[in-house]
Amino acid sequence: MNLTDYLVIVAVIASAIVGAWRGFLREVIAFAAWVIALFLAWHFTDLIAPHLGGLMSDSGVRPWAARVIIVVLVLLLGAGIGATLAHFVRLSMFSGMDRLLGFVFGLLRGAVLL
């Protein structure tokens, strides 16, 4: 095996460890937040972009700024929901299962992304 193979293995294992650390519920909510954020950013840009007119003189920048605003807001909302639900799971008897499933999810995510 060469250096690239070792880097891929390290990346997949790191993803699995992060998944176990964060837990399955938080990982799934984060993934769903990304999907929803990108969907909303591309479909609702026209609602926010006109309100940025006073701040941005270039009309080509406004849609991208609106998309960034939407993505950031949805990701913050998703992070808050994920943290709240993860807190309640940690207090329950399902904490170990959440971490185990998070490890598996992280392993699969690392394998698919690479």
PDB file of C-alpha atoms in Angstrom:
ATOM      1  CA  MET A   1       0.000   0.000   0.000  1.00  0.00           C
ATOM      2  CA  ASN A   2       1.125   3.515  -0.708  1.00  0.00           C
ATOM      3  CA  LEU A   3       0.631   6.842   1.063  1.00  0.00           C
ATOM      4  CA  THR A   4      -2.726   7.510  -0.620  1.00  0.00           C
ATOM      5  CA  ASP A   5      -4.165   4.235   0.681  1.00  0.00           C
ATOM      6  CA  TYR A   6      -3.071   5.071   4.207  1.00  0.00           C
ATOM      7  CA  LEU A   7      -4.590   8.551   3.962  1.00  0.00           C
ATOM      8  CA  VAL A   8      -7.916   7.084   2.796  1.00  0.00           C
ATOM      9  CA  ILE A   9      -7.915   4.589   5.668  1.00  0.00           C
ATOM     10  CA  VAL A  10      -7.123   7.341   8.183  1.00  0.00           C
ATOM     11  CA  ALA A  11      -9.901   9.550   6.764  1.00  0.00           C
ATOM     12  CA  VAL A  12     -12.496   6.749   6.985  1.00  0.00           C
ATOM     13  CA  ILE A  13     -11.471   5.865  10.535  1.00  0.00           C
ATOM     14  CA  ALA A  14     -11.512   9.544  11.545  1.00  0.00           C
ATOM     15  CA  SER A  15     -15.022   9.889  10.127  1.00  0.00           C
ATOM     16  CA  ALA A  16     -16.129   6.829  12.095  1.00  0.00           C
ATOM     17  CA  ILE A  17     -14.623   8.187  15.318  1.00  0.00           C
ATOM     18  CA  VAL A  18     -16.315  11.558  14.824  1.00  0.00           C
ATOM     19  CA  GLY A  19     -19.593   9.720  14.173  1.00  0.00           C
ATOM     20  CA  ALA A  20     -19.209   7.752  17.397  1.00  0.00           C
ATOM     21  CA  TRP A  21     -18.295  10.891  19.342  1.00  0.00           C
ATOM     22  CA  ARG A  22     -21.249  12.902  18.053  1.00  0.00           C
ATOM     23  CA  GLY A  23     -23.757  10.038  17.952  1.00  0.00           C
ATOM     24  CA  PHE A  24     -26.133   8.778  15.291  1.00  0.00           C
ATOM     25  CA  LEU A  25     -28.975  11.171  15.973  1.00  0.00           C
ATOM     26  CA  ARG A  26     -26.774  14.243  15.760  1.00  0.00           C
ATOM     27  CA  GLU A  27     -25.049  12.959  12.599  1.00  0.00           C
ATOM     28  CA  VAL A  28     -28.349  12.261  10.847  1.00  0.00           C
ATOM     29  CA  ILE A  29     -29.759  15.647  11.823  1.00  0.00           C
ATOM     30  CA  ALA A  30     -26.593  17.356  10.562  1.00  0.00           C
ATOM     31  CA  PHE A  31     -26.846  15.492   7.246  1.00  0.00           C
ATOM     32  CA  ALA A  32     -30.537  16.356   6.926  1.00  0.00           C
ATOM     33  CA  ALA A  33     -29.777  19.993   7.764  1.00  0.00           C
ATOM     34  CA  TRP A  34     -27.241  20.152   4.918  1.00  0.00           C
ATOM     35  CA  VAL A  35     -29.712  18.653   2.447  1.00  0.00           C
ATOM     36  CA  ILE A  36     -32.523  20.969   3.563  1.00  0.00           C
ATOM     37  CA  ALA A  37     -30.208  24.006   3.636  1.00  0.00           C
ATOM     38  CA  LEU A  38     -29.019  23.467   0.078  1.00  0.00           C
ATOM     39  CA  PHE A  39     -32.552  22.810  -1.157  1.00  0.00           C
ATOM     40  CA  LEU A  40     -33.943  25.936   0.506  1.00  0.00           C
ATOM     41  CA  ALA A  41     -30.989  28.049  -0.605  1.00  0.00           C
ATOM     42  CA  TRP A  42     -31.536  27.247  -4.251  1.00  0.00           C
ATOM     43  CA  HIS A  43     -35.325  27.448  -4.196  1.00  0.00           C
ATOM     44  CA  PHE A  44     -35.875  30.517  -2.002  1.00  0.00           C
ATOM     45  CA  THR A  45     -33.029  32.788  -3.058  1.00  0.00           C
ATOM     46  CA  ASP A  46     -35.456  35.069  -4.879  1.00  0.00           C
ATOM     47  CA  LEU A  47     -37.278  35.880  -1.638  1.00  0.00           C
ATOM     48  CA  ILE A  48     -34.200  37.198   0.162  1.00  0.00           C
ATOM     49  CA  ALA A  49     -32.009  38.592  -2.633  1.00  0.00           C
ATOM     50  CA  PRO A  50     -34.147  41.717  -3.295  1.00  0.00           C
ATOM     51  CA  HIS A  51     -33.851  42.747   0.356  1.00  0.00           C
ATOM     52  CA  LEU A  52     -30.063  42.855   0.071  1.00  0.00           C
ATOM     53  CA  GLY A  53     -30.163  45.608  -2.550  1.00  0.00           C
ATOM     54  CA  GLY A  54     -29.043  48.397  -0.255  1.00  0.00           C
ATOM     55  CA  LEU A  55     -26.106  46.404   1.019  1.00  0.00           C
ATOM     56  CA  MET A  56     -24.797  45.106  -2.281  1.00  0.00           C
ATOM     57  CA  SER A  57     -24.504  47.096  -5.450  1.00  0.00           C
ATOM     58  CA  ASP A  58     -23.587  44.146  -7.688  1.00  0.00           C
ATOM     59  CA  SER A  59     -26.721  42.228  -8.661  1.00  0.00           C
ATOM     60  CA  GLY A  60     -24.661  39.100  -9.364  1.00  0.00           C
ATOM     61  CA  VAL A  61     -23.510  38.874  -5.767  1.00  0.00           C
ATOM     62  CA  ARG A  62     -26.943  39.239  -4.167  1.00  0.00           C
ATOM     63  CA  PRO A  63     -28.260  35.740  -5.000  1.00  0.00           C
ATOM     64  CA  TRP A  64     -25.103  34.112  -3.662  1.00  0.00           C
ATOM     65  CA  ALA A  65     -25.207  36.193  -0.501  1.00  0.00           C
ATOM     66  CA  ALA A  66     -28.851  35.184  -0.032  1.00  0.00           C
ATOM     67  CA  ARG A  67     -27.914  31.518  -0.487  1.00  0.00           C
ATOM     68  CA  VAL A  68     -25.142  31.805   2.082  1.00  0.00           C
ATOM     69  CA  ILE A  69     -27.516  33.457   4.559  1.00  0.00           C
ATOM     70  CA  ILE A  70     -30.118  30.712   4.089  1.00  0.00           C
ATOM     71  CA  VAL A  71     -27.557  27.910   4.417  1.00  0.00           C
ATOM     72  CA  VAL A  72     -26.017  29.396   7.564  1.00  0.00           C
ATOM     73  CA  LEU A  73     -29.404  29.948   9.221  1.00  0.00           C
ATOM     74  CA  VAL A  74     -30.645  26.432   8.437  1.00  0.00           C
ATOM     75  CA  LEU A  75     -27.369  24.863   9.610  1.00  0.00           C
ATOM     76  CA  LEU A  76     -27.528  26.827  12.871  1.00  0.00           C
ATOM     77  CA  LEU A  77     -31.107  25.694  13.405  1.00  0.00           C
ATOM     78  CA  GLY A  78     -30.129  22.090  12.640  1.00  0.00           C
ATOM     79  CA  ALA A  79     -27.177  22.278  15.031  1.00  0.00           C
ATOM     80  CA  GLY A  80     -29.438  23.555  17.792  1.00  0.00           C
ATOM     81  CA  ILE A  81     -31.996  20.818  17.219  1.00  0.00           C
ATOM     82  CA  GLY A  82     -29.268  18.186  17.007  1.00  0.00           C
ATOM     83  CA  ALA A  83     -27.587  19.346  20.210  1.00  0.00           C
ATOM     84  CA  THR A  84     -30.879  19.404  22.097  1.00  0.00           C
ATOM     85  CA  LEU A  85     -31.931  15.933  20.971  1.00  0.00           C
ATOM     86  CA  ALA A  86     -28.430  14.540  21.537  1.00  0.00           C
ATOM     87  CA  HIS A  87     -28.514  15.874  25.090  1.00  0.00           C
ATOM     88  CA  PHE A  88     -31.729  13.986  25.803  1.00  0.00           C
ATOM     89  CA  VAL A  89     -30.362  10.805  24.224  1.00  0.00           C
ATOM     90  CA  ARG A  90     -27.228  11.044  26.391  1.00  0.00           C
ATOM     91  CA  LEU A  91     -29.456  11.197  29.465  1.00  0.00           C
ATOM     92  CA  SER A  92     -31.394   8.105  28.396  1.00  0.00           C
ATOM     93  CA  MET A  93     -30.390   4.462  28.269  1.00  0.00           C
ATOM     94  CA  PHE A  94     -29.856   4.693  24.494  1.00  0.00           C
ATOM     95  CA  SER A  95     -26.558   6.571  24.680  1.00  0.00           C
ATOM     96  CA  GLY A  96     -24.415   3.521  23.883  1.00  0.00           C
ATOM     97  CA  MET A  97     -26.584   2.517  20.944  1.00  0.00           C
ATOM     98  CA  ASP A  98     -26.549   6.090  19.645  1.00  0.00           C
ATOM     99  CA  ARG A  99     -22.749   6.107  19.688  1.00  0.00           C
ATOM    100  CA  LEU A 100     -22.487   2.671  18.072  1.00  0.00           C
ATOM    101  CA  LEU A 101     -24.855   3.645  15.270  1.00  0.00           C
ATOM    102  CA  GLY A 102     -22.981   6.944  14.966  1.00  0.00           C
ATOM    103  CA  PHE A 103     -19.756   4.983  14.472  1.00  0.00           C
ATOM    104  CA  VAL A 104     -21.364   2.894  11.719  1.00  0.00           C
ATOM    105  CA  PHE A 105     -22.858   6.002  10.097  1.00  0.00           C
ATOM    106  CA  GLY A 106     -19.481   7.752  10.207  1.00  0.00           C
ATOM    107  CA  LEU A 107     -17.767   4.701   8.728  1.00  0.00           C
ATOM    108  CA  LEU A 108     -20.254   4.564   5.860  1.00  0.00           C
ATOM    109  CA  ARG A 109     -20.054   8.327   5.337  1.00  0.00           C
ATOM    110  CA  GLY A 110     -16.275   8.200   5.157  1.00  0.00           C
ATOM    111  CA  ALA A 111     -16.351   5.300   2.702  1.00  0.00           C
ATOM    112  CA  VAL A 112     -18.957   6.939   0.459  1.00  0.00           C
ATOM    113  CA  LEU A 113     -17.330  10.385   0.414  1.00  0.00           C
ATOM    114  CA  LEU A 114     -13.929   8.997  -0.462  1.00  0.00           C
TER     115      LEU A 114
END
